[in-house]
Amino acid sequence: MFVSYAQNFEDVMLWRALKHVENGFYIDIGAQDPVVDSVSLAFYEQGWRGVHVEPSIYYADRLRIARPDETVIQSAIGSRSGVLSFYEIDATGLSTGDARIAEKHRAAGFTVKETTVSCLTLSDILERYQEREVHWLKIDVEGMETQVIQGWLPSEVRPWVVVVESTYPLNQVETHEEWEPLLTKLGYEFVYFDGLNRFYVSKAHNELKERFKSPPNFFDNFALSGTSGVFCELLNNKLTQSEQEFYNQVERGREENQRLMDTLAEREREINELQAYVEQLNNDWKVAKGDLDDANKRNNELHAHVEQLNNELNVAKEDLDAVNKRVNELEVSHTQQKTMAEEVNRELQAVYASWSWRLTKPLRLMNKYIKRLPGVIKALLLYAAGLTMRIARWFFEIALSYVRRHPKQKEFIKKHLSRWPLLQVRLYNFASVRHDQASKLVCLTSAAPEGSPDLSGCPASVRSTYLQLWEARAHAAKSWEKEGRP
């Protein structure tokens, strides 16, 4: 479908006449904006290309940006080449080279900026494209149409269709009487007036005249672009209102979105804090669990220790009971022995108190001393003879004890004793005898006499002393029997 961008459907009428041409060529004098009210844009979209002549710097730059593959000539068109005072009214299609029209616009409240621009003639432009077929030429120069057409000298370049704006700016007063005769002389015939523009067809293409009998209508199968201010004002207003409502909704949506984002950020912050708190709780729980495990382990160890202590206590109680039992037995035995000793003592005292014992006392004493006299003499002789031996034995015992307490010195002593073999043999024999005596003492102390108390739990020194007392008692009893004592 053909989309119309022009101000007054100029492109629809031109397309109806020229749509059979593929990749046509056009020249647009006073092209203005590349989109808004553009006559050429619809053709550009259909593959056509052309030349744009625009004196305004603002619109020339916009054309170059929007149509980089087309020619844009920044210049005014007049009756002769040179320079021209140009009165520019920004962002409008009212810029003109006519000072009177510019003054009227200024009086109407428009801001008018006077500049100087280059000026070419229409013939200058057409001569550049002698080898091209120009299918349409549009002239929209805000009151300077006469000067433009005056600069169009007879030429072989004849556009098929010429469109000229034929009213004064911003009113319906027609101006074609000033310049139409010039077009007629150039071989053009008027075919259509749309209320703003007059359409002319070259006599070389009279077949196109039939296509201008009716204004734009349903059968032209076109759609409005929405950029034309006159025919789309209501639609544009509604669209603007809809856009404003949309923008308001978007703004509200943005505000709501920002609020939600802020809420989300706050929730994320709270979640992060909760996660940190949970992590701290987990760490505390792990520490507490570790402490609890340690406490349980310690408790189990304490229970085991208590159980061991209880067992040891039970064993100690059993031992204590056995000791108490043994003590009781010893106390009973001691009581019995004490009783027996008292009885024996009474009997002995009775003997000592008898007259026979008293009368025989001198005899007993004499007999005792006579018996002991040889032993005393012998003992004195033996004591004198064995004193040196005892001193040597005492020295050897000290040396032997030192060697036993310092095993590392043993090799050193053996090395030096090897020099005196006889002394070494005697020392070995002495050490062997002392070892046998110690072993015998252990055997004696371990073999308790019959009827003696159980001293297995007592130290060896106690057991040895007890055995010595026991032997002394037995020896005394034998002596008393020999002496006839009761």
Coordinates of C-alpha atoms in Angstrom, one line a residue:
M1 CA 0.0 0.0 0.0
F2 CA 1.2 3.5 -0.9
V3 CA 1.7 5.7 2.2
S4 CA 1.2 9.5 1.7
Y5 CA 3.4 12.0 3.6
A6 CA 2.6 15.1 1.6
Q7 CA 0.7 18.1 2.9
N8 CA -2.2 18.0 0.4
F9 CA -1.9 14.6 -1.2
E10 CA 0.4 15.8 -3.9
D11 CA 2.3 12.5 -3.7
V12 CA -0.9 10.6 -4.2
M13 CA -1.7 12.4 -7.5
L14 CA 1.8 12.1 -8.8
W15 CA 1.9 8.4 -7.9
R16 CA -1.4 7.8 -9.7
A17 CA 0.1 9.3 -12.9
L18 CA 3.6 7.8 -12.6
K19 CA 3.4 4.5 -10.7
H20 CA 4.1 2.6 -13.9
V21 CA 7.6 4.1 -13.9
E22 CA 10.2 2.0 -12.1
N23 CA 13.0 3.7 -10.2
G24 CA 12.0 7.1 -11.4
F25 CA 13.8 10.4 -10.9
Y26 CA 12.5 13.7 -9.3
I27 CA 13.7 17.2 -8.5
D28 CA 12.2 18.9 -5.4
I29 CA 12.7 22.7 -5.2
G30 CA 12.0 23.8 -1.6
A31 CA 12.2 20.3 -0.2
Q32 CA 12.0 21.3 3.5
D33 CA 11.8 18.3 5.9
P34 CA 12.7 14.8 4.7
V35 CA 9.6 13.3 6.4
V36 CA 6.9 15.9 7.5
D37 CA 4.8 17.1 4.5
S38 CA 7.4 15.5 2.2
V39 CA 6.3 14.9 -1.4
S40 CA 9.3 12.8 -2.2
L41 CA 9.4 10.3 0.7
A42 CA 6.7 8.0 -0.6
F43 CA 8.6 7.8 -3.9
Y44 CA 11.8 7.2 -2.1
E45 CA 10.2 4.2 -0.3
Q46 CA 9.2 2.9 -3.7
G47 CA 12.8 2.9 -5.0
W48 CA 12.9 6.3 -6.6
R49 CA 15.8 8.7 -6.1
G50 CA 16.2 12.4 -6.8
V51 CA 17.6 15.9 -6.0
H52 CA 16.7 18.2 -3.1
V53 CA 17.2 21.9 -3.3
E54 CA 16.9 23.6 0.1
P55 CA 18.4 27.0 1.2
S56 CA 17.8 26.4 5.0
I57 CA 20.8 24.9 6.7
Y58 CA 18.6 23.2 9.2
Y59 CA 16.5 21.3 6.6
A60 CA 19.5 20.7 4.3
D61 CA 21.3 18.9 7.2
R62 CA 18.2 16.9 8.0
L63 CA 17.9 15.8 4.4
R64 CA 21.5 14.8 4.2
I65 CA 21.1 12.6 7.3
A66 CA 17.8 11.0 6.2
R67 CA 18.8 10.6 2.5
P68 CA 22.5 9.9 2.4
D69 CA 22.1 8.3 -1.1
E70 CA 20.5 11.4 -2.7
T71 CA 21.8 14.8 -3.8
V72 CA 21.1 17.8 -1.5
I73 CA 21.9 21.3 -2.9
Q74 CA 21.9 23.9 -0.2
S75 CA 20.9 27.0 -2.2
A76 CA 18.1 29.3 -3.2
I77 CA 16.6 29.3 -6.7
G78 CA 16.0 32.6 -8.4
S79 CA 15.8 34.4 -11.7
R80 CA 19.6 34.8 -11.8
S81 CA 22.6 33.2 -10.1
G82 CA 24.5 34.9 -7.3
V83 CA 23.6 35.5 -3.7
L84 CA 20.3 36.2 -2.1
S85 CA 19.0 37.5 1.2
F86 CA 17.1 34.7 2.8
Y87 CA 14.6 35.0 5.7
E88 CA 14.6 31.9 7.7
I89 CA 11.9 30.9 10.2
D90 CA 13.2 27.9 12.1
A91 CA 11.2 24.7 12.2
T92 CA 8.5 25.9 9.8
G93 CA 7.9 25.7 6.1
L94 CA 7.6 29.5 5.9
S95 CA 11.2 30.5 5.2
T96 CA 11.4 32.7 2.1
G97 CA 13.5 34.9 -0.1
D98 CA 10.8 37.6 -0.4
A99 CA 11.3 40.4 2.1
R100 CA 7.6 41.5 2.0
I101 CA 6.4 38.0 2.9
A102 CA 9.0 37.7 5.6
E103 CA 7.8 41.0 7.1
K104 CA 4.3 39.8 7.2
H105 CA 5.4 36.7 9.1
R106 CA 7.3 38.8 11.5
A107 CA 4.2 41.0 12.1
A108 CA 2.3 37.8 12.7
G109 CA 4.6 36.9 15.6
F110 CA 7.2 34.6 13.9
T111 CA 10.9 35.0 14.6
V112 CA 12.6 35.8 11.3
K113 CA 16.4 35.4 10.9
E114 CA 17.9 37.1 7.8
T115 CA 20.9 35.3 6.3
T116 CA 22.7 35.4 2.9
V117 CA 22.7 32.2 0.8
S118 CA 23.9 31.3 -2.7
C119 CA 21.3 31.5 -5.5
L120 CA 21.1 29.4 -8.6
T121 CA 18.7 29.4 -11.5
L122 CA 16.4 26.4 -12.3
S123 CA 18.2 26.1 -15.6
D124 CA 21.5 25.6 -13.7
I125 CA 19.9 22.7 -11.9
L126 CA 18.3 21.1 -15.0
E127 CA 21.4 21.4 -17.1
R128 CA 23.2 19.1 -14.6
Y129 CA 20.8 16.3 -15.4
Q130 CA 20.4 16.5 -19.2
E131 CA 21.1 12.8 -19.5
R132 CA 18.4 11.9 -17.0
E133 CA 14.6 11.6 -17.5
V134 CA 13.0 13.9 -14.9
H135 CA 9.6 12.4 -14.1
W136 CA 8.3 15.2 -11.8
L137 CA 9.4 18.6 -10.6
K138 CA 8.0 20.3 -7.6
I139 CA 8.3 24.1 -6.8
D140 CA 7.4 25.2 -3.3
V141 CA 9.3 28.4 -2.5
E142 CA 6.9 30.5 -0.4
G143 CA 6.1 33.4 -2.8
M144 CA 9.2 33.2 -5.1
E145 CA 7.6 30.9 -7.7
T146 CA 7.7 33.6 -10.4
Q147 CA 11.5 34.2 -9.9
V148 CA 12.1 30.4 -10.0
I149 CA 10.2 29.9 -13.3
Q150 CA 11.8 33.0 -14.8
G151 CA 15.2 31.3 -14.3
W152 CA 14.0 28.3 -16.4
L153 CA 15.3 28.9 -19.9
P154 CA 14.2 26.7 -22.8
S155 CA 16.0 23.4 -22.4
E156 CA 15.9 19.8 -23.6
V157 CA 15.2 18.7 -20.0
R158 CA 11.5 18.7 -19.6
P159 CA 10.0 17.1 -16.5
W160 CA 6.9 15.0 -17.3
V161 CA 4.8 16.6 -14.5
V162 CA 5.4 20.0 -12.8
V163 CA 3.7 20.8 -9.4
V164 CA 3.8 24.5 -8.3
E165 CA 2.4 25.9 -5.1
S166 CA 0.0 28.5 -6.4
T167 CA -1.3 30.5 -3.4
Y168 CA 0.2 33.1 -1.1
P169 CA 1.6 31.7 2.2
L170 CA -1.1 31.0 4.8
N171 CA -4.0 32.1 2.6
Q172 CA -6.0 31.0 -0.5
V173 CA -5.2 33.9 -2.8
E174 CA -3.9 32.3 -6.0
T175 CA -0.7 33.5 -7.7
H176 CA -0.6 31.4 -10.8
E177 CA -1.5 34.3 -13.1
E178 CA 2.0 35.7 -12.5
W179 CA 4.0 32.7 -13.7
E180 CA 1.6 30.3 -15.5
P181 CA 2.2 31.9 -18.9
L182 CA 5.9 31.1 -18.6
L183 CA 5.1 27.4 -18.1
T184 CA 2.7 27.4 -21.0
K185 CA 5.5 28.8 -23.2
L186 CA 7.7 25.9 -22.0
G187 CA 5.2 23.4 -23.3
Y188 CA 3.2 22.5 -20.2
E189 CA -0.6 22.2 -19.9
F190 CA -2.6 22.8 -16.7
V191 CA -4.4 19.6 -15.6
Y192 CA -5.4 19.8 -11.9
F193 CA -5.7 22.2 -9.0
D194 CA -6.0 20.8 -5.4
G195 CA -6.7 24.1 -3.6
L196 CA -3.0 24.7 -2.9
N197 CA -1.0 23.5 -5.9
R198 CA -1.4 23.5 -9.7
F199 CA -0.4 20.4 -11.7
Y200 CA 1.0 20.7 -15.2
V201 CA 1.8 17.9 -17.7
S202 CA 4.3 18.2 -20.5
K203 CA 2.8 18.1 -24.0
A204 CA 5.2 15.3 -24.7
H205 CA 3.2 13.2 -22.3
N206 CA -0.4 14.0 -22.9
E207 CA -1.3 10.4 -22.0
L208 CA -0.9 11.4 -18.3
K209 CA -3.6 14.1 -18.4
E210 CA -6.4 11.5 -18.0
R211 CA -5.0 10.6 -14.6
F212 CA -5.7 14.0 -13.1
K213 CA -9.5 14.1 -13.7
S214 CA -10.4 13.3 -10.1
P215 CA -8.9 14.2 -6.7
P216 CA -7.4 11.5 -4.4
N217 CA -10.0 8.9 -3.5
F218 CA -10.6 5.4 -2.3
F219 CA -9.4 3.8 -5.5
D220 CA -5.9 5.3 -5.1
N221 CA -5.4 2.7 -2.3
F222 CA -3.2 4.8 -0.1
A223 CA -2.8 5.4 3.6
L224 CA -2.0 8.4 5.7
S225 CA 1.4 8.5 7.4
G226 CA 0.1 10.6 10.2
T227 CA 2.8 13.3 9.7
S228 CA 0.6 15.7 7.8
G229 CA -0.6 18.4 10.2
V230 CA -3.9 19.3 8.3
F231 CA -5.5 15.9 7.6
C232 CA -4.2 14.1 10.6
E233 CA -4.6 16.8 13.3
L234 CA -7.5 15.0 15.1
L235 CA -5.7 11.7 14.8
N236 CA -2.4 13.3 15.8
N237 CA -4.1 14.9 18.8
K238 CA -5.6 11.6 19.8
L239 CA -2.3 9.9 19.2
T240 CA -0.6 12.7 21.2
Q241 CA -3.1 12.2 24.0
S242 CA -2.7 8.5 23.8
E243 CA 1.1 8.9 23.9
Q244 CA 0.8 11.2 26.8
E245 CA -1.4 8.8 28.6
F246 CA 1.0 6.0 27.7
Y247 CA 3.9 8.1 28.9
N248 CA 2.0 8.9 32.1
Q249 CA 1.4 5.2 32.5
V250 CA 5.0 4.5 31.8
E251 CA 6.0 7.1 34.3
R252 CA 3.7 5.6 36.9
G253 CA 5.0 2.2 36.0
R254 CA 8.5 3.5 36.4
E255 CA 7.6 5.0 39.8
E256 CA 5.9 1.8 40.8
N257 CA 8.8 -0.2 39.4
Q258 CA 11.2 2.0 41.4
R259 CA 9.1 1.5 44.5
L260 CA 9.1 -2.2 43.9
M261 CA 12.8 -2.2 43.3
D262 CA 13.3 -0.2 46.5
T263 CA 11.1 -2.7 48.3
L264 CA 12.9 -5.6 46.7
A265 CA 16.3 -4.0 47.7
E266 CA 15.0 -3.6 51.2
R267 CA 13.7 -7.2 51.2
E268 CA 17.1 -8.4 49.8
R269 CA 18.8 -6.4 52.6
E270 CA 16.6 -8.0 55.2
I271 CA 17.1 -11.4 53.6
N272 CA 20.9 -10.9 53.7
E273 CA 20.7 -9.8 57.3
L274 CA 18.6 -12.9 58.1
Q275 CA 21.0 -15.1 56.2
A276 CA 23.9 -13.6 58.1
Y277 CA 21.9 -14.1 61.4
V278 CA 21.1 -17.7 60.4
E279 CA 24.7 -18.3 59.5
Q280 CA 25.8 -16.8 62.9
L281 CA 23.2 -19.1 64.6
N282 CA 24.6 -22.0 62.7
N283 CA 28.1 -21.1 63.8
D284 CA 26.9 -20.7 67.4
W285 CA 25.1 -24.0 67.1
K286 CA 28.2 -25.7 65.8
V287 CA 30.3 -24.2 68.6
A288 CA 27.6 -25.2 71.2
K289 CA 27.4 -28.7 69.7
G290 CA 31.1 -29.0 69.9
D291 CA 31.1 -27.8 73.5
L292 CA 28.2 -30.3 74.2
D293 CA 30.1 -33.1 72.5
D294 CA 33.2 -32.2 74.6
A295 CA 31.0 -32.1 77.7
N296 CA 29.4 -35.4 76.9
K297 CA 32.8 -36.9 76.2
R298 CA 34.1 -35.5 79.5
N299 CA 31.0 -36.7 81.2
N300 CA 31.5 -40.2 79.8
E301 CA 35.1 -40.1 80.9
L302 CA 34.0 -38.9 84.4
H303 CA 31.4 -41.7 84.5
A304 CA 34.1 -44.2 83.5
H305 CA 36.5 -42.7 86.1
V306 CA 33.8 -42.8 88.8
E307 CA 33.0 -46.4 87.9
Q308 CA 36.7 -47.2 88.1
L309 CA 36.9 -45.4 91.4
N310 CA 33.8 -47.3 92.6
N311 CA 35.4 -50.5 91.6
E312 CA 38.6 -49.5 93.3
L313 CA 36.6 -48.5 96.3
N314 CA 34.9 -51.8 96.4
V315 CA 38.2 -53.6 96.1
A316 CA 39.6 -51.3 98.8
K317 CA 36.6 -52.0 101.0
E318 CA 37.2 -55.7 100.5
D319 CA 40.9 -55.3 101.3
L320 CA 39.9 -53.1 104.3
D321 CA 37.5 -55.8 105.4
A322 CA 40.2 -58.4 105.0
V323 CA 42.7 -56.2 106.9
N324 CA 40.1 -55.5 109.7
K325 CA 39.4 -59.2 109.8
R326 CA 43.1 -59.9 110.0
V327 CA 43.6 -57.2 112.7
N328 CA 40.8 -58.7 114.7
E329 CA 42.5 -62.1 114.3
L330 CA 45.8 -60.5 115.4
E331 CA 44.1 -58.8 118.3
V332 CA 42.6 -62.1 119.4
S333 CA 46.0 -63.8 118.9
H334 CA 47.7 -61.0 120.7
T335 CA 45.3 -61.2 123.5
Q336 CA 45.8 -65.0 123.7
Q337 CA 49.6 -64.6 123.6
K338 CA 49.5 -61.8 126.2
T339 CA 47.4 -64.0 128.4
M340 CA 49.9 -66.9 127.8
A341 CA 52.8 -64.5 128.4
E342 CA 51.2 -63.2 131.6
E343 CA 50.6 -66.8 132.7
V344 CA 54.2 -67.8 131.8
N345 CA 55.5 -64.7 133.6
R346 CA 53.5 -65.5 136.7
E347 CA 54.9 -69.0 136.6
L348 CA 58.4 -67.6 135.9
Q349 CA 58.0 -65.1 138.8
A350 CA 56.9 -68.0 141.0
V351 CA 60.0 -69.9 140.0
Y352 CA 62.2 -66.8 140.6
A353 CA 60.5 -66.4 144.0
S354 CA 61.1 -70.0 145.1
W355 CA 63.9 -70.9 147.6
S356 CA 65.5 -73.4 145.3
W357 CA 65.9 -70.8 142.5
R358 CA 67.4 -68.4 145.0
L359 CA 69.8 -71.0 146.5
T360 CA 71.0 -72.1 143.1
K361 CA 71.5 -68.6 141.7
P362 CA 75.3 -68.5 142.5
L363 CA 75.8 -71.8 140.9
R364 CA 74.0 -70.8 137.8
L365 CA 75.9 -67.6 137.5
M366 CA 79.2 -69.4 137.8
N367 CA 78.2 -72.0 135.4
K368 CA 77.1 -69.3 132.9
Y369 CA 80.3 -67.4 133.1
I370 CA 82.5 -70.5 132.9
K371 CA 80.6 -71.6 129.7
R372 CA 80.9 -68.1 128.2
L373 CA 84.6 -67.6 129.0
P374 CA 86.1 -69.7 126.1
G375 CA 83.6 -68.0 123.8
V376 CA 84.6 -64.6 124.9
I377 CA 88.3 -65.4 124.5
K378 CA 87.6 -66.9 121.1
A379 CA 85.5 -63.9 120.2
L380 CA 88.1 -61.5 121.1
L381 CA 90.7 -63.3 119.0
L382 CA 88.3 -63.6 116.1
Y383 CA 87.3 -60.0 116.4
A384 CA 91.0 -58.9 116.3
A385 CA 91.7 -61.2 113.4
G386 CA 88.6 -60.2 111.4
L387 CA 88.7 -56.5 111.9
T388 CA 90.8 -56.0 108.8
M389 CA 88.6 -58.3 106.8
R390 CA 85.5 -56.4 108.0
I391 CA 87.0 -53.1 107.0
A392 CA 87.9 -54.5 103.5
R393 CA 84.4 -56.0 103.2
W394 CA 82.8 -52.7 104.2
F395 CA 84.9 -51.0 101.5
F396 CA 83.9 -53.7 98.9
E397 CA 80.3 -53.4 99.8
I398 CA 80.4 -49.6 99.2
A399 CA 82.1 -50.1 95.9
L400 CA 79.7 -52.9 94.9
S401 CA 76.7 -50.6 95.8
Y402 CA 78.2 -47.8 93.7
V403 CA 78.7 -50.1 90.7
R404 CA 75.1 -51.3 91.0
R405 CA 73.8 -47.7 91.1
H406 CA 76.1 -46.6 88.2
P407 CA 76.0 -49.4 85.6
K408 CA 77.9 -47.2 83.1
Q409 CA 81.0 -47.3 85.3
K410 CA 81.1 -51.1 85.3
E411 CA 83.1 -51.5 82.1
F412 CA 85.6 -48.9 83.3
I413 CA 86.1 -50.8 86.6
K414 CA 86.4 -54.2 84.9
K415 CA 89.0 -52.8 82.6
H416 CA 91.2 -51.6 85.5
L417 CA 90.6 -54.8 87.6
S418 CA 91.9 -57.0 84.8
R419 CA 95.4 -55.8 85.7
W420 CA 95.1 -57.8 89.0
P421 CA 93.5 -61.2 88.2
L422 CA 93.6 -62.4 91.8
L423 CA 91.9 -59.3 93.2
Q424 CA 89.3 -59.6 90.4
V425 CA 88.4 -63.2 91.3
R426 CA 88.1 -62.3 95.0
L427 CA 85.8 -59.4 94.3
Y428 CA 83.6 -61.6 92.0
N429 CA 83.4 -64.2 94.7
F430 CA 82.5 -61.6 97.3
A431 CA 79.7 -60.1 95.1
S432 CA 78.4 -63.7 94.4
V433 CA 78.3 -64.5 98.1
R434 CA 76.4 -61.2 98.9
H435 CA 74.0 -62.0 96.1
D436 CA 73.3 -65.5 97.6
Q437 CA 72.8 -64.0 101.1
A438 CA 70.3 -61.5 99.8
S439 CA 68.5 -64.3 97.9
K440 CA 68.5 -66.4 101.0
L441 CA 67.1 -63.6 103.1
V442 CA 64.3 -63.1 100.6
C443 CA 63.6 -66.8 100.7
L444 CA 63.6 -66.8 104.5
T445 CA 61.3 -63.8 104.7
S446 CA 59.0 -65.3 102.1
A447 CA 58.7 -68.6 104.0
A448 CA 56.8 -67.8 107.2
P449 CA 56.9 -70.3 110.1
E450 CA 53.8 -72.4 110.8
G451 CA 51.3 -70.6 112.9
S452 CA 52.7 -67.1 112.1
P453 CA 50.3 -64.4 110.8
D454 CA 50.0 -63.6 107.1
L455 CA 52.5 -60.8 106.4
S456 CA 52.4 -61.0 102.6
G457 CA 51.0 -57.5 102.4
C458 CA 53.8 -56.1 104.6
P459 CA 57.2 -54.7 103.5
A460 CA 60.1 -57.1 103.2
S461 CA 61.9 -55.4 106.1
V462 CA 58.9 -56.1 108.4
R463 CA 58.8 -59.8 107.3
S464 CA 62.6 -60.1 107.8
T465 CA 62.4 -58.6 111.3
Y466 CA 59.5 -60.8 112.2
L467 CA 61.4 -63.9 111.1
Q468 CA 64.5 -62.8 113.1
L469 CA 62.3 -62.3 116.2
W470 CA 60.7 -65.7 115.6
E471 CA 64.2 -67.4 115.3
A472 CA 65.5 -65.5 118.4
R473 CA 62.4 -66.6 120.4
A474 CA 63.0 -70.2 119.3
H475 CA 66.7 -70.0 120.1
A476 CA 65.8 -68.6 123.6
A477 CA 63.4 -71.4 124.2
K478 CA 66.0 -74.0 123.4
S479 CA 68.5 -72.2 125.7
W480 CA 66.0 -72.2 128.5
E481 CA 65.4 -75.9 128.0
K482 CA 69.1 -76.7 128.2
E483 CA 69.5 -74.5 131.3
G484 CA 66.5 -76.1 132.9
R485 CA 64.4 -72.9 133.0
P486 CA 60.7 -73.4 133.1

